[in-house]
Short mmCIF file of C-alpha atoms in Angstrom, two decimals:
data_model
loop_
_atom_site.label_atom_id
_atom_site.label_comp_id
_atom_site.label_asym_id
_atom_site.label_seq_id
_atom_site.Cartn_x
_atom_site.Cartn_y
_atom_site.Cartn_z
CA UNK A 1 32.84 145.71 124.99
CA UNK A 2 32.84 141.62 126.40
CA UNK A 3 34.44 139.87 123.87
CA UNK A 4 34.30 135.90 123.43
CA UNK A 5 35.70 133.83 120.85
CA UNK A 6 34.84 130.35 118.69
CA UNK A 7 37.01 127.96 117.40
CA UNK A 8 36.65 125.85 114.21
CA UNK A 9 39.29 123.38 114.21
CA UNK A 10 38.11 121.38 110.88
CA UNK A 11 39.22 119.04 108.28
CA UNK A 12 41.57 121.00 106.45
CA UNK A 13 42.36 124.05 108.58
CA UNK A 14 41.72 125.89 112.18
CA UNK A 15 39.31 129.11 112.81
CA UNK A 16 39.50 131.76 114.97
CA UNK A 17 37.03 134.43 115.48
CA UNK A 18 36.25 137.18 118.20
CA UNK A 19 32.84 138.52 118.16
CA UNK A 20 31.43 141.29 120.63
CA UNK A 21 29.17 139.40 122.69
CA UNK A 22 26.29 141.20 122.73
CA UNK A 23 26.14 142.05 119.28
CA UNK A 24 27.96 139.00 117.74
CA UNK A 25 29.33 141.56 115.63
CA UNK A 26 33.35 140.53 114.38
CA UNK A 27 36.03 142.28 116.51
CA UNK A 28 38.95 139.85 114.41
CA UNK A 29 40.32 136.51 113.02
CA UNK A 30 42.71 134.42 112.35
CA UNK A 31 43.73 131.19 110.57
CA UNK A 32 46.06 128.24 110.23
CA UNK A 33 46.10 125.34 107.74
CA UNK A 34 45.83 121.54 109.33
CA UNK A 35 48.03 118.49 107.26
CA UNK A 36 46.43 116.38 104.69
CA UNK A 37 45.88 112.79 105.72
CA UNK A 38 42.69 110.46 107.23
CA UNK A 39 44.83 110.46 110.33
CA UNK A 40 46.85 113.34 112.01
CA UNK A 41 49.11 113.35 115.55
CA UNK A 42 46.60 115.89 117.64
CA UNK A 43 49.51 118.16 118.40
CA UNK A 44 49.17 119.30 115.03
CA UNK A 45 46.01 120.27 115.86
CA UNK A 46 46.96 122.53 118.80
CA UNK A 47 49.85 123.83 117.19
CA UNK A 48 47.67 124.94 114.37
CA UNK A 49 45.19 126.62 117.39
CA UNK A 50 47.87 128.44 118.85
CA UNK A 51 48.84 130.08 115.61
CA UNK A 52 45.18 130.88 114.41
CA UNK A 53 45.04 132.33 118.03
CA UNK A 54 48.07 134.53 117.10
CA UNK A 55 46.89 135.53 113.62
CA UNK A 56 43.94 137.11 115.50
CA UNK A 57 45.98 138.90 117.86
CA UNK A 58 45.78 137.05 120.79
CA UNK A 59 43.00 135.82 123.58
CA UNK A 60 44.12 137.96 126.46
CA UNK A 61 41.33 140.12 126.21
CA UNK A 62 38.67 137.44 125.29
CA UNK A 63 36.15 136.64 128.28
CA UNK A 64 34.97 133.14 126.93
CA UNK A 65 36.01 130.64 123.96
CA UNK A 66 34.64 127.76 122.72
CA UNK A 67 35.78 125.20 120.34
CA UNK A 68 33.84 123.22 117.22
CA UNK A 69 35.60 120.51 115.98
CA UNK A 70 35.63 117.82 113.57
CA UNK A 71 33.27 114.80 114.27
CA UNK A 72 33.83 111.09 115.08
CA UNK A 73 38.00 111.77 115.10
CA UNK A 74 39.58 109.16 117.76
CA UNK A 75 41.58 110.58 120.03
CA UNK A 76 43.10 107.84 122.43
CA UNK A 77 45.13 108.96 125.36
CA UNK A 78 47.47 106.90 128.04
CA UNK A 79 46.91 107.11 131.87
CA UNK A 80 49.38 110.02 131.64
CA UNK A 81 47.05 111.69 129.36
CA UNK A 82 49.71 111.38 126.57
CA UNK A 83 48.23 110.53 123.12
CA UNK A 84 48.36 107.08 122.10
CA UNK A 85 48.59 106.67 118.38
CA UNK A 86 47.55 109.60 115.71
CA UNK A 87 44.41 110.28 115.23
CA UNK A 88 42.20 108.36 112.97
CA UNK A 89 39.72 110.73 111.35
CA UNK A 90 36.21 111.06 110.05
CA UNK A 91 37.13 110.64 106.53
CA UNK A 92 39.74 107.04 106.87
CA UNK A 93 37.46 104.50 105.57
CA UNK A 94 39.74 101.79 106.60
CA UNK A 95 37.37 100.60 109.87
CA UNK A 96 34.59 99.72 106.86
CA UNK A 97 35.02 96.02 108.05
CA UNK A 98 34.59 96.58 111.72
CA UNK A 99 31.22 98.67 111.12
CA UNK A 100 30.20 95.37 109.43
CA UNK A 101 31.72 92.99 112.48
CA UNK A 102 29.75 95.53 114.89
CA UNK A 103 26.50 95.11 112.94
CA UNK A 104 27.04 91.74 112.67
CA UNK A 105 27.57 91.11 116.54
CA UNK A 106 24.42 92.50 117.10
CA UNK A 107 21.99 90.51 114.69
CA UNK A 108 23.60 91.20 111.65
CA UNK A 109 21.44 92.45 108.69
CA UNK A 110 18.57 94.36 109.33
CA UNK A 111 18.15 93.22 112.74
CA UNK A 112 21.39 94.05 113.44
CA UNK A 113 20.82 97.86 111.88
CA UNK A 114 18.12 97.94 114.03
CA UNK A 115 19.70 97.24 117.43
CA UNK A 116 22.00 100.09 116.64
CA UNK A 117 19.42 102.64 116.11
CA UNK A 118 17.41 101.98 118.84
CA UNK A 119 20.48 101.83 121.20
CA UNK A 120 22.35 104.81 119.94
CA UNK A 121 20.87 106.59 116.63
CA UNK A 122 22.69 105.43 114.11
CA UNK A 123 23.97 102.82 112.30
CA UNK A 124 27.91 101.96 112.44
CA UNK A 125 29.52 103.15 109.12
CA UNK A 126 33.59 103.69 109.15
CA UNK A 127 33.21 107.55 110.16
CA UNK A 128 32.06 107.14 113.12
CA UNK A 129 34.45 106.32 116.57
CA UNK A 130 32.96 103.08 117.67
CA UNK A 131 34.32 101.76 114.23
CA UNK A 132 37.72 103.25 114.30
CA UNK A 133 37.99 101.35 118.49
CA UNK A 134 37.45 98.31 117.11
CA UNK A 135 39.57 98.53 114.47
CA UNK A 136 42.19 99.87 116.72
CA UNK A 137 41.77 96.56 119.01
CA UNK A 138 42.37 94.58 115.81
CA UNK A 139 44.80 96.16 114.46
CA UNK A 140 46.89 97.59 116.86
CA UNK A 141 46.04 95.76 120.17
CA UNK A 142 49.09 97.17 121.78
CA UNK A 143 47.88 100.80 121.71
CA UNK A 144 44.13 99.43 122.58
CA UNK A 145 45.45 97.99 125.78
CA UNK A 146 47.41 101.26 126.65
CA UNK A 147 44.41 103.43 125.37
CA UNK A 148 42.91 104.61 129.03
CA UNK A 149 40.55 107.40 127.49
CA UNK A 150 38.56 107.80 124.23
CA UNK A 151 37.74 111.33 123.74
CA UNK A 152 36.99 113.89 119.92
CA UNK A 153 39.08 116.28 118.77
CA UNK A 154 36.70 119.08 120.30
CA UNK A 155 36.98 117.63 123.62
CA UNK A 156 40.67 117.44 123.33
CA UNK A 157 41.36 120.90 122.25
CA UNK A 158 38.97 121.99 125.59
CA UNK A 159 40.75 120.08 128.02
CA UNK A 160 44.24 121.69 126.36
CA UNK A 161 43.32 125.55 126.67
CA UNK A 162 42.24 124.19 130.22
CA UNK A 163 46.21 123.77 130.74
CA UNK A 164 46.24 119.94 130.37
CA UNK A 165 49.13 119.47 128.56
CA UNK A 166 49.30 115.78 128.20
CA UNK A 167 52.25 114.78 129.78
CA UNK A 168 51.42 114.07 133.34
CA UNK A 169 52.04 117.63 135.09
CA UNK A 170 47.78 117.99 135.58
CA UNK A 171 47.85 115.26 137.77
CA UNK A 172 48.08 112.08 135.68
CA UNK A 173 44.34 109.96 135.99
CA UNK A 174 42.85 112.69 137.71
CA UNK A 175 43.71 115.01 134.58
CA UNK A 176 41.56 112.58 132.10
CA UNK A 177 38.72 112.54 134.03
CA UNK A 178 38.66 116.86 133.60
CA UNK A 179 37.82 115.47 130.21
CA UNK A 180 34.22 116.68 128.89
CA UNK A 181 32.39 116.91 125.88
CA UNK A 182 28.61 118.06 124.71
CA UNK A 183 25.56 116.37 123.52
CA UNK A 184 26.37 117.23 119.66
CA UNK A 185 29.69 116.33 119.40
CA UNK A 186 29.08 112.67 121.91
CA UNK A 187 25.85 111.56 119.82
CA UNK A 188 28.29 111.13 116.70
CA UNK A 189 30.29 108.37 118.59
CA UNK A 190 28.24 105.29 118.60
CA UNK A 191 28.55 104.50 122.12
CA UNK A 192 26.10 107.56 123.21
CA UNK A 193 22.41 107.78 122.88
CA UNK A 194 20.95 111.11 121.98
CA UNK A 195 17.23 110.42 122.88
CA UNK A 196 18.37 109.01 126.16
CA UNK A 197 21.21 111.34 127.20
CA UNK A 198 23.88 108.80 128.20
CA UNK A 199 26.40 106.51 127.24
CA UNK A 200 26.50 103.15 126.35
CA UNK A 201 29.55 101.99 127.79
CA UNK A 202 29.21 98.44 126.70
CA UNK A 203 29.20 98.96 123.02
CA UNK A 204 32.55 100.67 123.47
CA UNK A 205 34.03 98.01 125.58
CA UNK A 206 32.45 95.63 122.79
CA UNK A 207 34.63 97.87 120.19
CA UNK A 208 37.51 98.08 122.18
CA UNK A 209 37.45 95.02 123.90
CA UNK A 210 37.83 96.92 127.23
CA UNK A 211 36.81 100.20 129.03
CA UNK A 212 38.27 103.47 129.16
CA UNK A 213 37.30 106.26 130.69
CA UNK A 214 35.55 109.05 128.02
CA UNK A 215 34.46 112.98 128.63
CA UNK A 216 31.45 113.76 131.07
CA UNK A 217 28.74 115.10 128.96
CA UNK A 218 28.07 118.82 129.75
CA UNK A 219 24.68 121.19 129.18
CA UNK A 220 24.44 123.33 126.26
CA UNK A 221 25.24 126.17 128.51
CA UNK A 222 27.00 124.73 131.27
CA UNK A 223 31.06 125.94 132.15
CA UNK A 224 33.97 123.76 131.09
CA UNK A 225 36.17 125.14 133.56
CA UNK A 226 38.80 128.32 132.33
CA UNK A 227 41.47 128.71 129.78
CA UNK A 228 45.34 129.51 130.96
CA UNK A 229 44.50 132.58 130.65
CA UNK A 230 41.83 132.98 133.04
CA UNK A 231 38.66 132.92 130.29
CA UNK A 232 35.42 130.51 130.51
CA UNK A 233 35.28 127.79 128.54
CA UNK A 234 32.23 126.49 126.73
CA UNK A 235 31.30 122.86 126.59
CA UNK A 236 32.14 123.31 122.60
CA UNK A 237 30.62 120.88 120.05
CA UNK A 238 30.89 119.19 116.48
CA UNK A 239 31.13 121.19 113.47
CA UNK A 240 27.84 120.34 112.36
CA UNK A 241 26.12 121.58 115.77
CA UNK A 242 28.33 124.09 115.97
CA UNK A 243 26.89 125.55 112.02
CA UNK A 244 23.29 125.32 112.70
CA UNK A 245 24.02 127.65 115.87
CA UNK A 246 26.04 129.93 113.90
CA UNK A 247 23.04 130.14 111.36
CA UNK A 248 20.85 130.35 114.31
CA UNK A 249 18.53 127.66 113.21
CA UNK A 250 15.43 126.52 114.33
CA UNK A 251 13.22 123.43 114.26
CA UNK A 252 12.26 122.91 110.54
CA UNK A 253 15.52 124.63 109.39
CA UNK A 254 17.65 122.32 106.91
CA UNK A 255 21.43 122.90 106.97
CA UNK A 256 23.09 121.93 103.57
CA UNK A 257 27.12 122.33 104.43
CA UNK A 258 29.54 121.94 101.52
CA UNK A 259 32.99 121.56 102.48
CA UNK A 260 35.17 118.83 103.00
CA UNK A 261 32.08 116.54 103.36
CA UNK A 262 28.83 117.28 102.37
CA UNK A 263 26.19 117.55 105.38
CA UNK A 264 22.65 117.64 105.42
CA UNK A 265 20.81 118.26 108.63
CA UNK A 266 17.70 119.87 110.15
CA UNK A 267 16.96 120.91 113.64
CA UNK A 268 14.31 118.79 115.33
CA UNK A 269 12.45 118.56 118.48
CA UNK A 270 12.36 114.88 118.49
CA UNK A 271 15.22 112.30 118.33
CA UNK A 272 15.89 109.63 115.37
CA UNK A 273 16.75 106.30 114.93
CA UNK A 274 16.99 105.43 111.11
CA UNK A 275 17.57 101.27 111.26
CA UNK A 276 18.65 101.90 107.05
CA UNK A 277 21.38 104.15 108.30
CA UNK A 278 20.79 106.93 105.88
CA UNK A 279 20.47 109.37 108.72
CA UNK A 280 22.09 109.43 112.04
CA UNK A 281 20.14 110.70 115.06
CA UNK A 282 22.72 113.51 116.17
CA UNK A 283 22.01 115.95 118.87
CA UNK A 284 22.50 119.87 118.58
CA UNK A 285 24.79 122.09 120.60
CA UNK A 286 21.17 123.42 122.49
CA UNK A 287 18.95 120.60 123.73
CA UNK A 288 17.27 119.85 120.40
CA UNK A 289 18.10 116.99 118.43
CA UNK A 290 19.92 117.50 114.50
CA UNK A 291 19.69 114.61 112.12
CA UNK A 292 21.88 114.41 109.31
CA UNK A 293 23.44 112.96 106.50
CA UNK A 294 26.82 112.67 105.48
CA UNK A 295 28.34 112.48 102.12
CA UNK A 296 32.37 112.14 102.09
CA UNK A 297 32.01 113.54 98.38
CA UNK A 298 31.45 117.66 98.13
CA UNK A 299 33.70 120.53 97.53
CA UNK A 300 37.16 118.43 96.67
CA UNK A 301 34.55 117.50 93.73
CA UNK A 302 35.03 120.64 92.22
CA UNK A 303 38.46 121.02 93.12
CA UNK A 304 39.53 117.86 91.24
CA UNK A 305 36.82 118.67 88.01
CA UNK A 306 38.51 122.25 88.12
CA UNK A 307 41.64 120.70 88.34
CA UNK A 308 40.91 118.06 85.45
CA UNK A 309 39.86 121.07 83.12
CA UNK A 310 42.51 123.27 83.77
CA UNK A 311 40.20 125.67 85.04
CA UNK A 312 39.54 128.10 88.30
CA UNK A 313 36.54 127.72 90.51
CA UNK A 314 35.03 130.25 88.87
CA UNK A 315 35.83 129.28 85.19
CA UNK A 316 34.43 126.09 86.51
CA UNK A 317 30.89 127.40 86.91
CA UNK A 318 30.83 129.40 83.86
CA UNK A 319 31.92 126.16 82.43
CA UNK A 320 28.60 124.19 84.19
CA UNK A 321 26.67 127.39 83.84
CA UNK A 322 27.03 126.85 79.67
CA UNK A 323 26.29 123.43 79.40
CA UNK A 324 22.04 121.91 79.29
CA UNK A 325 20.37 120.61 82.58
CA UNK A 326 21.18 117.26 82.58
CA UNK A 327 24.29 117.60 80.86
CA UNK A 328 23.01 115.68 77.58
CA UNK A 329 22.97 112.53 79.39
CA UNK A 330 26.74 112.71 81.22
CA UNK A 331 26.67 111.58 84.79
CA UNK A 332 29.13 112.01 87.12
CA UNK A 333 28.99 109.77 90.08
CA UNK A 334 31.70 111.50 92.55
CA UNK A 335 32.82 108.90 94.71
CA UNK A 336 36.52 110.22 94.97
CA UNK A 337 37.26 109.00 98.54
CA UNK A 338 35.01 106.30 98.88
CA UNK A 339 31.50 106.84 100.12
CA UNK A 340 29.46 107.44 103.12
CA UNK A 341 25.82 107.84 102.31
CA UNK A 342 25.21 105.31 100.65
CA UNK A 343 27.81 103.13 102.31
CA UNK A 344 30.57 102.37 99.83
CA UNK A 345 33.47 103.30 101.23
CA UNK A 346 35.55 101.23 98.89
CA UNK A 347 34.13 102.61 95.69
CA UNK A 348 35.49 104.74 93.14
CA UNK A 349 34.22 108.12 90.73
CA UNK A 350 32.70 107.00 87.77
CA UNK A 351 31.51 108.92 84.90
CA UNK A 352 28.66 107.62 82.71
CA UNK A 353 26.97 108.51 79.19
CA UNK A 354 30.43 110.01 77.13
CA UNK A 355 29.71 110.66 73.83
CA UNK A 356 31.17 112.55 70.83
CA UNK A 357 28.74 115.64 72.03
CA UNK A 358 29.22 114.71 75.56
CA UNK A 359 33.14 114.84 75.81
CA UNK A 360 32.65 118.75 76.22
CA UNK A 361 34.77 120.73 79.35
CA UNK A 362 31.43 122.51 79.78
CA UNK A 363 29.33 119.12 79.91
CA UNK A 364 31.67 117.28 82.49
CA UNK A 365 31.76 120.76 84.39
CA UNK A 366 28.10 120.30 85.02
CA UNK A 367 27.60 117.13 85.54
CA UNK A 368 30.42 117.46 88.50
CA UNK A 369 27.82 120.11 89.81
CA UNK A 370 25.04 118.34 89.58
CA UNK A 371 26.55 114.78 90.57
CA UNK A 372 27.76 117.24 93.80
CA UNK A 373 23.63 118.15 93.99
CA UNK A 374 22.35 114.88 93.71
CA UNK A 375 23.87 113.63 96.53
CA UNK A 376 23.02 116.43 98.93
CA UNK A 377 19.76 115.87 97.35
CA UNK A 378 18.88 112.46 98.42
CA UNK A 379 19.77 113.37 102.14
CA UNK A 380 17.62 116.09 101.67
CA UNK A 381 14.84 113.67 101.23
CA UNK A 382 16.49 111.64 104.12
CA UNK A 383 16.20 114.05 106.60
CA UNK A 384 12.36 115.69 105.41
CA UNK A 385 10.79 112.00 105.55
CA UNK A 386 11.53 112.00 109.74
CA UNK A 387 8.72 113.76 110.18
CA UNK A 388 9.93 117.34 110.89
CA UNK A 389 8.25 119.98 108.41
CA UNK A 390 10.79 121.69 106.52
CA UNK A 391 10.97 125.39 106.88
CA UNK A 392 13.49 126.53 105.36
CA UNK A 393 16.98 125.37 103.61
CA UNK A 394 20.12 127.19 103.89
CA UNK A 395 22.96 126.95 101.55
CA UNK A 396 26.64 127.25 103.60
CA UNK A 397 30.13 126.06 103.37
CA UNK A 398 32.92 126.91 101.05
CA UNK A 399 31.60 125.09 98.02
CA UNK A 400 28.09 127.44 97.88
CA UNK A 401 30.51 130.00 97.06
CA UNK A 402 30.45 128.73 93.95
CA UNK A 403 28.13 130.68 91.39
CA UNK A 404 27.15 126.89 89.72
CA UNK A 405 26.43 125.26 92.72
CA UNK A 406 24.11 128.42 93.94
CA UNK A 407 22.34 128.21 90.72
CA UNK A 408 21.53 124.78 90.59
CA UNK A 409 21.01 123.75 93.37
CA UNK A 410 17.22 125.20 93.89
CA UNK A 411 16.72 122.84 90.84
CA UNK A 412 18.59 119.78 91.67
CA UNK A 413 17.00 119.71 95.36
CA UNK A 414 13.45 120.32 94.27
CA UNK A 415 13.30 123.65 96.71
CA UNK A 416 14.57 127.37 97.33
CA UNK A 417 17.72 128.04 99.02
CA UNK A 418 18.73 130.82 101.29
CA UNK A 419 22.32 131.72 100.93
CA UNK A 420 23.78 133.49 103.90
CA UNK A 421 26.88 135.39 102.76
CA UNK A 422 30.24 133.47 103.44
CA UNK A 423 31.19 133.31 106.77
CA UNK A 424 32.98 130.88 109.05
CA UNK A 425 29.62 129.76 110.90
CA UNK A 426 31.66 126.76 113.10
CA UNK A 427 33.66 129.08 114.35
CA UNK A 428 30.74 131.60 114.83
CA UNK A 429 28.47 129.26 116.38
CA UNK A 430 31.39 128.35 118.96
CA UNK A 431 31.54 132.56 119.26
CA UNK A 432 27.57 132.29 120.34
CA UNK A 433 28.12 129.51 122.68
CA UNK A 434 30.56 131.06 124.52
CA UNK A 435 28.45 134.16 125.07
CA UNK A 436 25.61 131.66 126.03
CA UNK A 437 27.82 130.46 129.06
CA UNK A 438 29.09 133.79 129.64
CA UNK A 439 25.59 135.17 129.92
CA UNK A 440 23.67 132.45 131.27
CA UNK A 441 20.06 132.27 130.55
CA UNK A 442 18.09 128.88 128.93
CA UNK A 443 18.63 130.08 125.15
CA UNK A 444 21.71 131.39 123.31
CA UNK A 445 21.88 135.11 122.60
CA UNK A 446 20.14 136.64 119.92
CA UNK A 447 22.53 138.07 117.42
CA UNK A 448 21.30 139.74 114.42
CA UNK A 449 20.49 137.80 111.90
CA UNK A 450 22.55 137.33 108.62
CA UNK A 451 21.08 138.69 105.29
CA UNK A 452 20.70 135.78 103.03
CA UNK A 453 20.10 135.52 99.15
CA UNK A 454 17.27 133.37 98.47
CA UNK A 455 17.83 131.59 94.55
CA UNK A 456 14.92 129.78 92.97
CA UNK A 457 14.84 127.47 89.71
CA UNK A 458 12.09 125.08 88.55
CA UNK A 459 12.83 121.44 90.01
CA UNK A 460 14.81 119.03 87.63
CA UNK A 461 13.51 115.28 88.44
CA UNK A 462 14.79 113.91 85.73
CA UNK A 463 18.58 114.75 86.41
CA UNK A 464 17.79 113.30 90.12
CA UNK A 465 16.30 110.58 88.22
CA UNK A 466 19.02 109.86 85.80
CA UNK A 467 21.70 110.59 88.63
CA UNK A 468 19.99 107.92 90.55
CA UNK A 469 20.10 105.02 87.56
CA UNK A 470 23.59 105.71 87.00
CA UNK A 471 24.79 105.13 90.91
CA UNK A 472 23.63 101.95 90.97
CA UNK A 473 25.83 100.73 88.49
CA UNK A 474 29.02 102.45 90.52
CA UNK A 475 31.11 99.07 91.95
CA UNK A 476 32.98 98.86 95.03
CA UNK A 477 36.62 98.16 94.32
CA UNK A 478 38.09 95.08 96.63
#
């Protein structure tokens, strides 16, 4: 039996899994929690990889890895290779200004919006990289000027199980340039294009306010070079590549991911350039193009509303389960860290329509759920109106584990879902990759697919409809 095996290094935790390569079917696994915090020292990261490693009993027998990481994270290393300044992740809203600046530099406005979606997909918000440079060369300009490489936490993690250890012994500025990356994981930078396959250099020297070198851009398929322990390395990717291969999608499938953030993406043929900045034009982990949208909003929702009740996840959606559609009128808007899509990243939860009948655990309970929904819902729409039909949406991520969210959510987004069983599908899509460069070939190997639970519900406008009053009255703090 060939094994390989996929990383997930995520948010909140890091993945391990080792899958038989021919029949992707799971050998063993292992896990290891990540710190809290919008920005993290990357050693964390690989200290957290080499335990996960060790929970699943080692790589010594493993024939190929991969890693899926975390988007957009800025990872700024020295001409030594050593790392610069912690990490400033997805989720730290505090480069909100300097998407503004960036927009502004180039038109401002909608012409502005524009420029940026023609040049590179998407439209600067504070999650992406390009943001998080120029806030860097703001804010700290003593680590921009020592900052001689920009890579993702992904790339990072590749170029360490390649034996770069940071601290000069690889060979100093010959060591960053052994750097590399993949289409999914560079198209959610700002400073690469996905429809044109290349970078644009000088809208990260306009963010940084000088160059640095960043990782060469590998095929879906193509070798990174070997582990320390003799193994092939995949390119890797983001998570959100890295999913719809572990799903095996195809063109017309829509990925709804609730975890940490809430994602909604479908596989496309064709690239994207949204000017409103609803959707960025991503690339996928195997020469298609995947674009998405991002909430910052999704399963800590139903932490904190199970945590505000007093409640488990699962008394929590017995709790939504009892309560009317709609809630009798209750909105919850769930902006606990900010927001993403739409762009408010200084704005704050708000709850709207208490009333003596209202102020009900079970009422709050579902409007949490559906607030959750409503979201996902509107990049739903997002992502449909590019012009891709929609074959087929697929429910994943920790949060459709939960029976409320399962239940509603073929009524809050207007169409079936398929539920694949849980599973850690970053880490499984980086398991598929790495057979894909182990076995060559132009497509990844076909592993069988999962068995999914399909849940139906007649559409719900109205609480779309109500959801959608009620957020436009939710006010950025200052």
């Amino acid at each position: 039996m060939t094994l390989v095996a996929g990383v997930d290094s995520s948010t909140q935790s890091c993945k391990v899994v080792v899958r038989d390569a021919d029949s992707g079917g799971l050998v063993r696994a292992g896990r290891a929690t990540h710190p809290e915090g919008t920005e993290v020292d990357p050693a964390a990261w690989d200290a957290a990889l080499q335990q996960a490693i060790a929970a699943a009993g080692g790589l010594d027998d493993v024939a190929a890895i991969a890693v899926g990481g975390q988007q957009h994270g800025m990872v700024c290393l020295d001409e030594a290779g050593s790392v610069v300044r912690p990490a400033l992740l997805w989720n730290d809203t505090r480069s909100a200004g300097a998407a503004g600046d960036l927009i502004a530099e180039l038109g401002g406005g909608d012409t502005g919006r524009r420029a940026w979606a023609d040049a590179v997909g998407l439209v600067p918000v504070a999650s992406f990289t390009v943001t998080k440079l120029r806030w860097l060369a703001e804010h700290e300009p003593e680590n921009a000027a020592r900052t001689a490489a920009v890579c993702l936490p992904h790339d990072w993690l590749t170029w360490r199980l390649a034996g770069d250890r940071g601290d000069g012994s690889a060979g100093g500025k010959q060591s960053l340039e052994s750097l590399v990356t993949d289409r999914g994981d560079a198209s959610g930078t700002g400073y690469w294009s996905a429809a044109r396959g290349a970078y644009r250099m000088d809208l990260l020297e306009r963010a940084l306010g000088s160059s640095a070198l960043v990782p060469r851009v590998l095929g879906p398929a193509e070798e990174a070079g070997r582990s320390t322990g003799g193994a092939v390395l995949g390119p890797g990717t983001g998570d959100n590549a890295a999913a719809a291969l572990g799903v095996s999608a195809e063109p017309g499938d829509v990925i709804v991911s609730i975890g940490t953030s809430g994602v909604v993406s479908i596989v496309s043929t064709t690239p994207t350039a949204d000017p409103s900045g609803t959707v960025a034009g991503f690339a996928d982990a195997t020469g298609n193009f995947l674009p998405l949208v991002v909430t910052l909003n999704a399963a800590r929702v139903l932490d904190a509303t199970a945590r505000l009740l007093g409640v488990d996840h699962d008394g929590l959606s017995r709790l939504a389960l009892s309560a009317p559609a709609g809630s009798g009128g209750l909105v919850l808007v769930p902006y606990l860290e900010g927001e993403r899509t739409p762009d408010r990243p200084y704005s704050t939860g708000a709850l709207h329509g208490l009333t003596l009948s209202t102020a009900e655990p079970a009422f709050l309970a579902r409007a949490a759920v559906e607030g959750l929904l409503c979201g996902l819902a509107d990049g739903l729409a997002a992502v449909a109106a590019g012009g891709t039909p929609v074959r087929r949406v697929l429910l994943v991520g920790g949060g459709a584990r939960s029976a409320a969210v399962r239940r509603l959510a073929p009524a809050v987004l207007g169409v079936p879902v398929l539920v694949p069983p849980p599973g850690e599908y970053v880490a499984d899509g980086a398991a598929r990759q790495a057979a894909w460069v182990l076995a060559g070939g132009s497509t990844p190997p076909v592993w069988p697919a999962t068995e999914t639970r399909t849940f139906e519900a007649e559409p719900l406008p109205q609480v779309r409809e109500r959801y959608a009053a009620v957020r436009e009255l939710t006010a950025d703090r200052t």
